[in-house]
PDB file of C-alpha atoms and ligand atoms in Angstrom:
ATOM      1  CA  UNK A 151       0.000   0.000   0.000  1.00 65.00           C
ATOM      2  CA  UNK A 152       1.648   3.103  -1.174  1.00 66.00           C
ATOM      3  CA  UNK A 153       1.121   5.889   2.138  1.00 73.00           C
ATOM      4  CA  UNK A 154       1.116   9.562   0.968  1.00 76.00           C
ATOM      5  CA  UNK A 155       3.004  12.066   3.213  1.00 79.00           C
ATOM      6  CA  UNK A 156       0.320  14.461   4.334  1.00 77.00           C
ATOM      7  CA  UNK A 157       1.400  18.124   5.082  1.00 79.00           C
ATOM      8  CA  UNK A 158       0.850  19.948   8.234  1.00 82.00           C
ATOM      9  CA  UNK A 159       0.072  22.695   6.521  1.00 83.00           C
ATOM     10  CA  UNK A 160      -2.186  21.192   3.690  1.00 82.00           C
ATOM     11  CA  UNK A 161      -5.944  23.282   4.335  1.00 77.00           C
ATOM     12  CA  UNK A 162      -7.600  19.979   4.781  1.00 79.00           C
ATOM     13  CA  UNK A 163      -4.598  18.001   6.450  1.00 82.00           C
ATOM     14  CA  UNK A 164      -6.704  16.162   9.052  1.00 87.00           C
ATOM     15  CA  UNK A 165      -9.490  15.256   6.685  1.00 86.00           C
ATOM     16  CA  UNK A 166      -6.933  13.736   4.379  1.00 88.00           C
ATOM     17  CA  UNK A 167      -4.639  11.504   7.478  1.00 91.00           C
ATOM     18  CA  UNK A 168      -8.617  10.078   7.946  1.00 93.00           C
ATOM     19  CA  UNK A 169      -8.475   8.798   4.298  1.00 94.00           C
ATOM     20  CA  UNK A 170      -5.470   7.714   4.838  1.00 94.00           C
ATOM     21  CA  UNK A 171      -6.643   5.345   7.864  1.00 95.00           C
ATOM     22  CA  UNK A 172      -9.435   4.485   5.780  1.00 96.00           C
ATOM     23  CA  UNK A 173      -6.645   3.348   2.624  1.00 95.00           C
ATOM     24  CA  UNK A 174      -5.643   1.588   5.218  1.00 95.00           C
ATOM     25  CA  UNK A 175      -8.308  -0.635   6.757  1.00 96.00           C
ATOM     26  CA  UNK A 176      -9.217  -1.193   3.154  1.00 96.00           C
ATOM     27  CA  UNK A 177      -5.925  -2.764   2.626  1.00 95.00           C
ATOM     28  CA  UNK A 178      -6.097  -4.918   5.612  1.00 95.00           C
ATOM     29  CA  UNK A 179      -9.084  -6.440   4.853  1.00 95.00           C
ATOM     30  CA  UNK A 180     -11.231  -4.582   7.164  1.00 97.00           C
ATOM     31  CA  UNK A 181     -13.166  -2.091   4.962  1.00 96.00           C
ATOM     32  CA  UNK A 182     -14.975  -2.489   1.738  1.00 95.00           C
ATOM     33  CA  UNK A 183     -15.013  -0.667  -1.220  1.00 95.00           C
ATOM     34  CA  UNK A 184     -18.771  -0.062  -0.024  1.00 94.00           C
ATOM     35  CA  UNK A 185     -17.290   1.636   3.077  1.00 95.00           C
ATOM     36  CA  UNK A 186     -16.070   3.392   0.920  1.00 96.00           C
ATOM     37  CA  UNK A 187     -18.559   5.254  -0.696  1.00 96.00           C
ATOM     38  CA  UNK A 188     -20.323   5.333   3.071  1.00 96.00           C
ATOM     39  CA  UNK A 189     -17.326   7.564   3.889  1.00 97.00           C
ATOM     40  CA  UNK A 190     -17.285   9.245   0.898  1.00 97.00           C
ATOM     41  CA  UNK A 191     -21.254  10.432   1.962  1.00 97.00           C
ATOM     42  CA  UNK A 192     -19.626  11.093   5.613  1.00 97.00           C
ATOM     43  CA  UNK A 193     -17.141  13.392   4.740  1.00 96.00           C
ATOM     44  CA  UNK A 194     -19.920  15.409   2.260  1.00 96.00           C
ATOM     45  CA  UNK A 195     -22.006  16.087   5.627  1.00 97.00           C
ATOM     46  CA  UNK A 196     -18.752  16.948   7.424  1.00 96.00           C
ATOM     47  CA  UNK A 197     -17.917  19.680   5.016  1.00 93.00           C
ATOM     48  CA  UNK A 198     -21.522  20.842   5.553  1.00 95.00           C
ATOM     49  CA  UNK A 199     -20.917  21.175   9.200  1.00 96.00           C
ATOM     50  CA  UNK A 200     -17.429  22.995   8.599  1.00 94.00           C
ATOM     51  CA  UNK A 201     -15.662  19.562   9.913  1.00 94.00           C
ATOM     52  CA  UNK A 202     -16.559  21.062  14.133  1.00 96.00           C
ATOM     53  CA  UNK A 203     -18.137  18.901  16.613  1.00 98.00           C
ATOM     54  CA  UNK A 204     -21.133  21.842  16.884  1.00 98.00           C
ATOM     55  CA  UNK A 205     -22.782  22.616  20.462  1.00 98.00           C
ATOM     56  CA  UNK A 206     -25.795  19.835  19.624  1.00 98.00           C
ATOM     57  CA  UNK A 207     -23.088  16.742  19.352  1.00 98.00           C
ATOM     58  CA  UNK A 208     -21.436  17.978  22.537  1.00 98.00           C
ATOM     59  CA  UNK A 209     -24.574  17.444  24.783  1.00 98.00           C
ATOM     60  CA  UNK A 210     -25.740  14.658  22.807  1.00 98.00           C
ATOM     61  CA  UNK A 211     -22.242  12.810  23.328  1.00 98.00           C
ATOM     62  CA  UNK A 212     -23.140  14.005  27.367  1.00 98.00           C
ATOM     63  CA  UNK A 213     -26.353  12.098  27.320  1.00 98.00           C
ATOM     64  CA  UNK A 214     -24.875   9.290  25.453  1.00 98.00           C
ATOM     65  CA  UNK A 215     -22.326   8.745  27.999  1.00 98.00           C
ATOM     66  CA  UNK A 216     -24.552   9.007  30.745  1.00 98.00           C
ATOM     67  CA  UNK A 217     -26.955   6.627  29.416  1.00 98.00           C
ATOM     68  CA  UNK A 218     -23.902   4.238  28.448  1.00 98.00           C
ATOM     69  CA  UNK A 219     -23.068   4.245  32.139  1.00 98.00           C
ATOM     70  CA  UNK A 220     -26.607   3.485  33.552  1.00 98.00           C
ATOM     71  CA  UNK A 221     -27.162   0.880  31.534  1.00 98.00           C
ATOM     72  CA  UNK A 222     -27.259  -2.846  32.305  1.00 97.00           C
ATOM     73  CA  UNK A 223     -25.911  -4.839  29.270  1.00 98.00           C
ATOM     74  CA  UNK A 224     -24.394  -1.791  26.778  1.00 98.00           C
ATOM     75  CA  UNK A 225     -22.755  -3.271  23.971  1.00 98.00           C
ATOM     76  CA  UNK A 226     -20.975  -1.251  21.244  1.00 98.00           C
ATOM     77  CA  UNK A 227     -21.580  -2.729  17.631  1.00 96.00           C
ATOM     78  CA  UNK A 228     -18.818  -2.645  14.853  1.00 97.00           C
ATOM     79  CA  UNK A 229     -18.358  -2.713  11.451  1.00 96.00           C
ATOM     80  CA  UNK A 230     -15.279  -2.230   8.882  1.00 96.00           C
ATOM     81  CA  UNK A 231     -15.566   1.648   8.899  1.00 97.00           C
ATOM     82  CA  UNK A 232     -15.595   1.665  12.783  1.00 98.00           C
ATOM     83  CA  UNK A 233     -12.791  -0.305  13.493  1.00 98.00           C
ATOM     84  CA  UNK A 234     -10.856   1.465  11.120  1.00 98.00           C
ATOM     85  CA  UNK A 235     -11.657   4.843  12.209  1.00 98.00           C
ATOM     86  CA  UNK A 236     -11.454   4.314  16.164  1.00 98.00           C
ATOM     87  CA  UNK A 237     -10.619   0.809  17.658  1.00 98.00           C
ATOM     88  CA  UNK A 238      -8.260   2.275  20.387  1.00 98.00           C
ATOM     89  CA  UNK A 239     -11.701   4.385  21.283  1.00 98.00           C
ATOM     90  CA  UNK A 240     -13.657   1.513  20.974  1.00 98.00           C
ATOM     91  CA  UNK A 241     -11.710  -0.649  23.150  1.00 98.00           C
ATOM     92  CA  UNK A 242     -11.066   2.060  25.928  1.00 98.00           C
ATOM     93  CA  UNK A 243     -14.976   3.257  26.134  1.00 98.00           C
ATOM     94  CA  UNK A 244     -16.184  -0.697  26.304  1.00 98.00           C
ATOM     95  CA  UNK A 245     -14.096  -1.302  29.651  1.00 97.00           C
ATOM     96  CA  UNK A 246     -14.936   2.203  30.826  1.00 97.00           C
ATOM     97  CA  UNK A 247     -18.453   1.807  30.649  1.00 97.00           C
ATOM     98  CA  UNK A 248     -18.450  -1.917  31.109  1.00 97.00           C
ATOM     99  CA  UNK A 249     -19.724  -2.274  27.506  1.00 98.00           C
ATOM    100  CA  UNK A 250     -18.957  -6.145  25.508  1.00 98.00           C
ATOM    101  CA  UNK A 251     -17.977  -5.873  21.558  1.00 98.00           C
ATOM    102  CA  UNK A 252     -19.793  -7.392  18.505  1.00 97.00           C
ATOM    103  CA  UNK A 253     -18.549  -7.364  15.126  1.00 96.00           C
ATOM    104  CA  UNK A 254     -21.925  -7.033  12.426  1.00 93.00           C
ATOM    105  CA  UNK A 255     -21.563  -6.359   9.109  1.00 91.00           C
ATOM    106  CA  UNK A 256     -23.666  -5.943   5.794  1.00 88.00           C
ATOM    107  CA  UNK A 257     -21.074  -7.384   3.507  1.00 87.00           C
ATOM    108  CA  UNK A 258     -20.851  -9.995   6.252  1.00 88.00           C
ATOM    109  CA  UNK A 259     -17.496 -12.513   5.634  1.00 92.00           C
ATOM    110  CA  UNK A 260     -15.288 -15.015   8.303  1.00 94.00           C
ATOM    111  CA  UNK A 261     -11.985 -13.083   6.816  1.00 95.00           C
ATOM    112  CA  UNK A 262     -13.529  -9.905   7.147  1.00 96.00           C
ATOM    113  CA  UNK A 263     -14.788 -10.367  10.629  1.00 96.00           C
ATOM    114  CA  UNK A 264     -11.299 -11.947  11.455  1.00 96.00           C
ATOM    115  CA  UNK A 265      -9.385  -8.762  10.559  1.00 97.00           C
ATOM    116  CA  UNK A 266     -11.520  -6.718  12.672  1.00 97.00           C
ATOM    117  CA  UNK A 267     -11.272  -8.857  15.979  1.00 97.00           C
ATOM    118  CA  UNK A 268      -7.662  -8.966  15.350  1.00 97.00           C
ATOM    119  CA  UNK A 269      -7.687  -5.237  14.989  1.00 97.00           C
ATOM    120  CA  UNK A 270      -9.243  -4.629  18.196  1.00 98.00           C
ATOM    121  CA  UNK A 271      -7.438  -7.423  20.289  1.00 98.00           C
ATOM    122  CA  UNK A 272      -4.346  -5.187  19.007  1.00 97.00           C
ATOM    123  CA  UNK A 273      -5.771  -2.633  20.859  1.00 97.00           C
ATOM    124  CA  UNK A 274      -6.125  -4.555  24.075  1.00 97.00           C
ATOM    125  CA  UNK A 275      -9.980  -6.017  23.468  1.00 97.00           C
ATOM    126  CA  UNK A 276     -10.405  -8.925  25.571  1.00 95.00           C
ATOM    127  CA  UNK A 277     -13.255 -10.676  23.556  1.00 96.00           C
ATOM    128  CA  UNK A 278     -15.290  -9.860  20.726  1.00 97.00           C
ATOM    129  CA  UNK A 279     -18.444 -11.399  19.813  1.00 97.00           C
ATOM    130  CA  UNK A 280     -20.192 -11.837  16.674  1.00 94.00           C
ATOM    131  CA  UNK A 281     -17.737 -13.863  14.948  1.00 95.00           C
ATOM    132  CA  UNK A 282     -18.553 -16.106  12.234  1.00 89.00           C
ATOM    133  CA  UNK A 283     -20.761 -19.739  13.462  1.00 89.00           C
ATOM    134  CA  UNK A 284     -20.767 -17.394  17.250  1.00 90.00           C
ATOM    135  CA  UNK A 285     -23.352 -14.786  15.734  1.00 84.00           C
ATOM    136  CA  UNK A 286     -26.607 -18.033  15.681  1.00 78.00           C
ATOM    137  CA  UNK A 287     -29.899 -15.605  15.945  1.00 85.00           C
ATOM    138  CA  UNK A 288     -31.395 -13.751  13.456  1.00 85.00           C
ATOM    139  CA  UNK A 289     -33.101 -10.583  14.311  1.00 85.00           C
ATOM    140  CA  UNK A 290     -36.323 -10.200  12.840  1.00 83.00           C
ATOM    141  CA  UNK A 291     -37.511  -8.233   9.989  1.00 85.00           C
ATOM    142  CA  UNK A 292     -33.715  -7.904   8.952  1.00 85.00           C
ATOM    143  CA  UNK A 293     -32.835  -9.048   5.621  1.00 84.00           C
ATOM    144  CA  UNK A 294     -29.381  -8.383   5.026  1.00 84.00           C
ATOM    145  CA  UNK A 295     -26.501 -10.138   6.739  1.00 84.00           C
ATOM    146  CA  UNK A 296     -26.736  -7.536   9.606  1.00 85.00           C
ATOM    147  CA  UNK A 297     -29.284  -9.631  10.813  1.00 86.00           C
ATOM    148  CA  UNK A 298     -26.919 -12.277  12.492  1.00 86.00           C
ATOM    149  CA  UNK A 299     -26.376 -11.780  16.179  1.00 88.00           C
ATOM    150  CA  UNK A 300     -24.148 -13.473  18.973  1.00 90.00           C
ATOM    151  CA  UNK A 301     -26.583 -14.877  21.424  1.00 90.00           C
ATOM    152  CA  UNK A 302     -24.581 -13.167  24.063  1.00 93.00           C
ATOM    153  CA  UNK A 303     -24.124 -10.122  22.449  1.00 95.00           C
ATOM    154  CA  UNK A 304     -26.751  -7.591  20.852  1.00 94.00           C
ATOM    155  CA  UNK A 305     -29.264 -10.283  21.779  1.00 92.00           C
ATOM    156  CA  UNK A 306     -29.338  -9.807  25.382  1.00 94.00           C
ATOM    157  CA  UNK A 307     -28.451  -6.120  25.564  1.00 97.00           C
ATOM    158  CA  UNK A 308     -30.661  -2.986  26.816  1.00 97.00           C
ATOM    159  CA  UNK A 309     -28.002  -0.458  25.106  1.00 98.00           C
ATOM    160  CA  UNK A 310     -26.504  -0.387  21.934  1.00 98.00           C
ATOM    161  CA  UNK A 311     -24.012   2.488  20.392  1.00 98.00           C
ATOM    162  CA  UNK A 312     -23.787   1.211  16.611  1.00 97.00           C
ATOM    163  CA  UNK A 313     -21.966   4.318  14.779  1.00 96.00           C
ATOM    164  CA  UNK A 314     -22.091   4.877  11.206  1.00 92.00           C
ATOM    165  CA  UNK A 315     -25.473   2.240  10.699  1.00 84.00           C
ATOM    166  CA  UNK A 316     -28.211   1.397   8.226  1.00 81.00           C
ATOM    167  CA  UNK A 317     -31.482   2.505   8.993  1.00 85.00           C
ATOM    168  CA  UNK A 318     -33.560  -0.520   8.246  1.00 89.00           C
ATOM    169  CA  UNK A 319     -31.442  -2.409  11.731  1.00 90.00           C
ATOM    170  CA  UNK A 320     -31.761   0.784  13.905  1.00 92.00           C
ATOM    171  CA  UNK A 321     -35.367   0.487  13.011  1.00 93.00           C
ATOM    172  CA  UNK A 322     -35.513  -3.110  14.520  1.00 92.00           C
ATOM    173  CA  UNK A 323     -33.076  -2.467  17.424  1.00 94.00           C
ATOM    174  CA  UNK A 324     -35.329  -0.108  18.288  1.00 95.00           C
ATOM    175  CA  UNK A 325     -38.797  -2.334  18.373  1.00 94.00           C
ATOM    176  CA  UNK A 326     -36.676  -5.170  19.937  1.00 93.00           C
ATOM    177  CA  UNK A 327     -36.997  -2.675  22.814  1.00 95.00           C
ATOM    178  CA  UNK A 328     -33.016  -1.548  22.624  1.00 96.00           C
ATOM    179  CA  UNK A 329     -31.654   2.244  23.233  1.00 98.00           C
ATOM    180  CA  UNK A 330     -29.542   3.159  20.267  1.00 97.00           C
ATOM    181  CA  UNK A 331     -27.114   5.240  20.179  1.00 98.00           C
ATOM    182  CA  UNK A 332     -25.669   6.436  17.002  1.00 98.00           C
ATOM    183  CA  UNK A 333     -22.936   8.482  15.374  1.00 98.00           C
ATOM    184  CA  UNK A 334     -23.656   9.677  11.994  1.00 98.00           C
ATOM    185  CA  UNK A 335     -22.862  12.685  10.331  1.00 98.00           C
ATOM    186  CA  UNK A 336     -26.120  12.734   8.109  1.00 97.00           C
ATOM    187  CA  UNK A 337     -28.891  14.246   9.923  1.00 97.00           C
ATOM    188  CA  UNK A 338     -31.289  13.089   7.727  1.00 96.00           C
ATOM    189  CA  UNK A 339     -30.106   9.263   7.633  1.00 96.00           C
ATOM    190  CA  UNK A 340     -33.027   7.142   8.527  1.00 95.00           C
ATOM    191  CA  UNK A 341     -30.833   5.805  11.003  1.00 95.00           C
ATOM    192  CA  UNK A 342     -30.030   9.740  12.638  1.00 97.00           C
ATOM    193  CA  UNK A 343     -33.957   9.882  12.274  1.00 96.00           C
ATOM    194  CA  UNK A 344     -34.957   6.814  14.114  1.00 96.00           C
ATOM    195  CA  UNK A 345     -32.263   6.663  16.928  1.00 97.00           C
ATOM    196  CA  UNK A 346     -32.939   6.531  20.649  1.00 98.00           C
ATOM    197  CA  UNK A 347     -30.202   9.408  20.588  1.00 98.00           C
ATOM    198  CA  UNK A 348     -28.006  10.685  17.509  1.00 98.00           C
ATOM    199  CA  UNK A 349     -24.720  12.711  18.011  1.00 98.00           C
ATOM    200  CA  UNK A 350     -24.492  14.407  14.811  1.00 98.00           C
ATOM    201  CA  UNK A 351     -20.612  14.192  14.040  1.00 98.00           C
ATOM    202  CA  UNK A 352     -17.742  12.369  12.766  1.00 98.00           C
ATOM    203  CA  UNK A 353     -16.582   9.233  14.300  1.00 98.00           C
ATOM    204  CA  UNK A 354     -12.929  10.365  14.793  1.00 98.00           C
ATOM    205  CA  UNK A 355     -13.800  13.290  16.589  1.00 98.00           C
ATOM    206  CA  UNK A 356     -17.110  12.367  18.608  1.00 98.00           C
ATOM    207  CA  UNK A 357     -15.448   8.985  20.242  1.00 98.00           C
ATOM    208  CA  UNK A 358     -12.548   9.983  21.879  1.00 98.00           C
ATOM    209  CA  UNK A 359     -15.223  13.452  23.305  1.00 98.00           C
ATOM    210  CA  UNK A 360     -17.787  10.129  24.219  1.00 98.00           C
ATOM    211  CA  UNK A 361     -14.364   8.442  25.543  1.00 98.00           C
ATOM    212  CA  UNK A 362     -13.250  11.225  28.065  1.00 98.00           C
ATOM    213  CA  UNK A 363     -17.049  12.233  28.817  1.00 98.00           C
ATOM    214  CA  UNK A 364     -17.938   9.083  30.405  1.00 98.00           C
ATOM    215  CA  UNK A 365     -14.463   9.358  32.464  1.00 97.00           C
ATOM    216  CA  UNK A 366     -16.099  12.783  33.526  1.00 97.00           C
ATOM    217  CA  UNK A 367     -19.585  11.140  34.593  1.00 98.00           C
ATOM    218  CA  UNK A 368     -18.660   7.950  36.069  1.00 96.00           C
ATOM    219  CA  UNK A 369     -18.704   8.895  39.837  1.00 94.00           C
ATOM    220  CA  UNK A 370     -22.163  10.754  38.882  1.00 97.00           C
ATOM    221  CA  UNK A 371     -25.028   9.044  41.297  1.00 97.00           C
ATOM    222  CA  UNK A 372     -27.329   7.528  38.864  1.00 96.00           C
ATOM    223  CA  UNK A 373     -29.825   9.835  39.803  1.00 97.00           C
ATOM    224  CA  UNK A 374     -28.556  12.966  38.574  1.00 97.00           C
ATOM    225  CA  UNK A 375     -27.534  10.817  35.258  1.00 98.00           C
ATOM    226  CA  UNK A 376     -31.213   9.816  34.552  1.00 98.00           C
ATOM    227  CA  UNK A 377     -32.244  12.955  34.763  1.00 97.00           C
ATOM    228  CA  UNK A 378     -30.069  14.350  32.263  1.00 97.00           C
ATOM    229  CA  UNK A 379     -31.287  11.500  29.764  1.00 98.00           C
ATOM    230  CA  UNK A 380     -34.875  12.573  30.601  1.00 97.00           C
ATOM    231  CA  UNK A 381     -34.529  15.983  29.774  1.00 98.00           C
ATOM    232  CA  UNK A 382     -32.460  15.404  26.438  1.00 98.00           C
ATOM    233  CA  UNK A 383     -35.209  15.572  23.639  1.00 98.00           C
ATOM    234  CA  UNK A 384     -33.809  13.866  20.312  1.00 98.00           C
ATOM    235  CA  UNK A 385     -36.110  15.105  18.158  1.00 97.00           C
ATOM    236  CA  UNK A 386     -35.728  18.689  19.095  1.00 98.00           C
ATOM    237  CA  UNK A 387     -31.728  18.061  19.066  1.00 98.00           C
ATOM    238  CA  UNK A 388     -31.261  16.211  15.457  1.00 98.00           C
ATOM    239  CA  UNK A 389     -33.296  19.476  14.162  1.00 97.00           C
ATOM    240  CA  UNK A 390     -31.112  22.307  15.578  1.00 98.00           C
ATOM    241  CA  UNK A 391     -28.583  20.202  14.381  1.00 98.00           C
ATOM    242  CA  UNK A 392     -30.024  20.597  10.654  1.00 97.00           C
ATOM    243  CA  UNK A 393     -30.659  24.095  11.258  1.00 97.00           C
ATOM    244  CA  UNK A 394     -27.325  24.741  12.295  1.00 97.00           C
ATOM    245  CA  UNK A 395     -26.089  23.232   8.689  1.00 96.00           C
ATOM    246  CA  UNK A 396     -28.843  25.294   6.688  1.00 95.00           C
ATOM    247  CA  UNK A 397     -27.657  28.218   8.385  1.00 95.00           C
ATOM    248  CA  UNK A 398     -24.240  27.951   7.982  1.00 94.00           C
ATOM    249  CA  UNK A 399     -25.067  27.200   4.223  1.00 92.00           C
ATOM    250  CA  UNK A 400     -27.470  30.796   4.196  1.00 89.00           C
ATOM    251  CA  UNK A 401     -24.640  32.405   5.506  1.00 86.00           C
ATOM    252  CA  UNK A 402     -21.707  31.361   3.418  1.00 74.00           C
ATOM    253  CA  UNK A 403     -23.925  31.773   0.010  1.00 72.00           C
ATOM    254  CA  UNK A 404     -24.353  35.345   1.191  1.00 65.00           C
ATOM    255  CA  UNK A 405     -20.628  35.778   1.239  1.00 67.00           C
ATOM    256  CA  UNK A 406     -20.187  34.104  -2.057  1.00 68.00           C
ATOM    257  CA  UNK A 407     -23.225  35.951  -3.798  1.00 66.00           C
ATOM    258  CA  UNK A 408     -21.577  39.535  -2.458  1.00 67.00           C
ATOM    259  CA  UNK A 409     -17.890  38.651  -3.360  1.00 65.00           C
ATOM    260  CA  UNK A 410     -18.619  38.404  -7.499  1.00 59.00           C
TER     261      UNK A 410
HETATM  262  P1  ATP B1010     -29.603   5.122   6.382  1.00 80.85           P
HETATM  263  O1  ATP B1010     -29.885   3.688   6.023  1.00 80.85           O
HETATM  264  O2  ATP B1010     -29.511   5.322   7.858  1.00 80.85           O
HETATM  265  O3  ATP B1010     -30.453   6.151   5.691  1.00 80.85           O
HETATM  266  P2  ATP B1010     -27.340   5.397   4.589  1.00 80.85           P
HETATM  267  O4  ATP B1010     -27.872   4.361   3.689  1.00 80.85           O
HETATM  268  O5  ATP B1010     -27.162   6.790   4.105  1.00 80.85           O
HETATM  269  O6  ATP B1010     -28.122   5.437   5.959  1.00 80.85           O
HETATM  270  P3  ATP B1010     -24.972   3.850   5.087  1.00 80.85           P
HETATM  271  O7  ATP B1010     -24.341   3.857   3.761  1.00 80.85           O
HETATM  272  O8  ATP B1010     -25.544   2.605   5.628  1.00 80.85           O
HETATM  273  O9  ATP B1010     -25.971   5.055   5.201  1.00 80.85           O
HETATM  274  O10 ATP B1010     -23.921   4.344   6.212  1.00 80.85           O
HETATM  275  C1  ATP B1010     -23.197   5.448   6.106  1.00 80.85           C
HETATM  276  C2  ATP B1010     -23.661   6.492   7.105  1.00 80.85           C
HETATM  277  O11 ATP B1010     -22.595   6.800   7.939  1.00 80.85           O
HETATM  278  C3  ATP B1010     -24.075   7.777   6.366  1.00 80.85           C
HETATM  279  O12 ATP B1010     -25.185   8.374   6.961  1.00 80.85           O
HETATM  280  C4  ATP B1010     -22.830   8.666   6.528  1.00 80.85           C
HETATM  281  O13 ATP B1010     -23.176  10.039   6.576  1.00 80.85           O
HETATM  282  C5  ATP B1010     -22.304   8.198   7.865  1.00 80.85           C
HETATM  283  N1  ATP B1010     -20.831   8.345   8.005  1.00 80.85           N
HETATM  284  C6  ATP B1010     -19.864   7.985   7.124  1.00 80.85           C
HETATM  285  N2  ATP B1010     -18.650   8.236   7.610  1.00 80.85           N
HETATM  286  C7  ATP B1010     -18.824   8.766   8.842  1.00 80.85           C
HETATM  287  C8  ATP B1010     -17.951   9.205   9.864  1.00 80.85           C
HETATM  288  N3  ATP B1010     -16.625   9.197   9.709  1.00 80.85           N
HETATM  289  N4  ATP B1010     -18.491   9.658  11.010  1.00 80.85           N
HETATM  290  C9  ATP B1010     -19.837   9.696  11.185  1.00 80.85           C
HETATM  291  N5  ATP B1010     -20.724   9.292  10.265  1.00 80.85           N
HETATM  292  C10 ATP B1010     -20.239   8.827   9.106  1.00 80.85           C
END
């Protein structure tokens, strides 16, 4: 795999060392071209946002964390984009908030899902469920391979953070009775729209925030944690979040229109 010196100095230096991670899972195995394109559409709603974690993703990351921590049985789902992205994250939030690991994917195969556990095991994960003959139950109403679960995994859990997702799963997550919590930079993703809670940003910046925030909240009484999640309204969140995009886009056509 040829790696391209980025420079410091290069306008959109840290957007291009992220597609240089992703070059890289792709090599390894771990991402598909369909990732790809999935990042490709990321990075379009990043440049919308002017690549910032904005005010709504900062308490939505606060309420995800606190709701990670109260929970029973969290899990945190993965797929090839995730574990390119973040798996140090990954790793470090599961044992903070006592969270297990499952590997699902839509272009589910036993090499694929492979590369990823090995990926995260380099980064100190313990175990990691969902692997090949390991993920046995089907979730209903799913068609596509993301359908297989481990029986000890996303089966049995009351939270589930599963960044960058398809809508159609979030959708049944949701009437299997699950909290889902997702990452995705596309407000107006069916998966953003039908989320227990949706931080509105990009993976590489909202995980480690998620990462330190639950450090932050941990010796929080539960108490005072619930009733942060109870006053967070999703709804009302996701669409300041679109607002703030439109109105970033108002203003910056403005400029444009009165600079020719
Ligand atoms: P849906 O089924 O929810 O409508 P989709 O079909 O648009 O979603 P997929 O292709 O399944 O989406 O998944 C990609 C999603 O992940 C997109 O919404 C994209 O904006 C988002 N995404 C891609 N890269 C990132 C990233 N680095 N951080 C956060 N979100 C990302």
């Amino acid at each position: 795999m040829t790696k391209t010196k980025i420079p410091k100095t290069h306008p959109r230096a840290k957007s291009l060392q992220v597609r240089e991670k992703v070059n890289e899972g792709y090599s390894e195995g771990i991402m598909t071209e369909q990732g790809l394109i999935a990042h490709g559409r990321g990075e379009a709603f990043d440049y919308l946002l002017g690549e910032i974690t904005i005010s709504e993703a900062t308490v939505a990351i606060k309420v995800a964390a606190a709701t990670l921590l109260i929970s029973k049985n969290p899990i945190i789902s993965v797929n090839g984009n995730v574990a390119t992205l973040t798996p140090k994250e990954v790793v470090k939030l599961a044992k903070n908030v006592g969270a297990k690991i499952e590997v699902n994917l839509f272009h589910r195969t036993l090499e694929r899902e492979k590369a990823i556990m090995k990926k995260l095991k380099s980064f100190g994960a313990k175990n990691v469920l969902g692997i090949g003959k390991e993920a046995a139950f089907e979730m209903n109403g799913l068609e596509s391979s993301r359908r297989w679960m481990d029986p000890n995994g996303i089966m049995v859990s009351d939270t589930v953070l599963v960044p960058l997702e398809d809508g159609d799963r979030t959708a049944e997550l949701r009437k299997a009775g699950k909290t889902v919590i997702t990452i995705d930079l596309n407000p107006l993703s069916r998966t953003a729209q039908t989320a227990s809670l949706t931080i509105v940003d990009n993976i590489v910046r909202a995980m480690p925030l998620l990462l330190e925030e639950t450090k932050k909240l941990k010796n929080i009484e539960n108490d005072i944690l619930k009733d942060m999640i109870k006053r967070f309204d999703n709804k009302v969140n996701l669409g300041k979040s679109l607002s703030y995009i439109i109105k970033r886009l108002e203003k910056d056509s403005v400029i444009r229109v009165n600079a020719q």
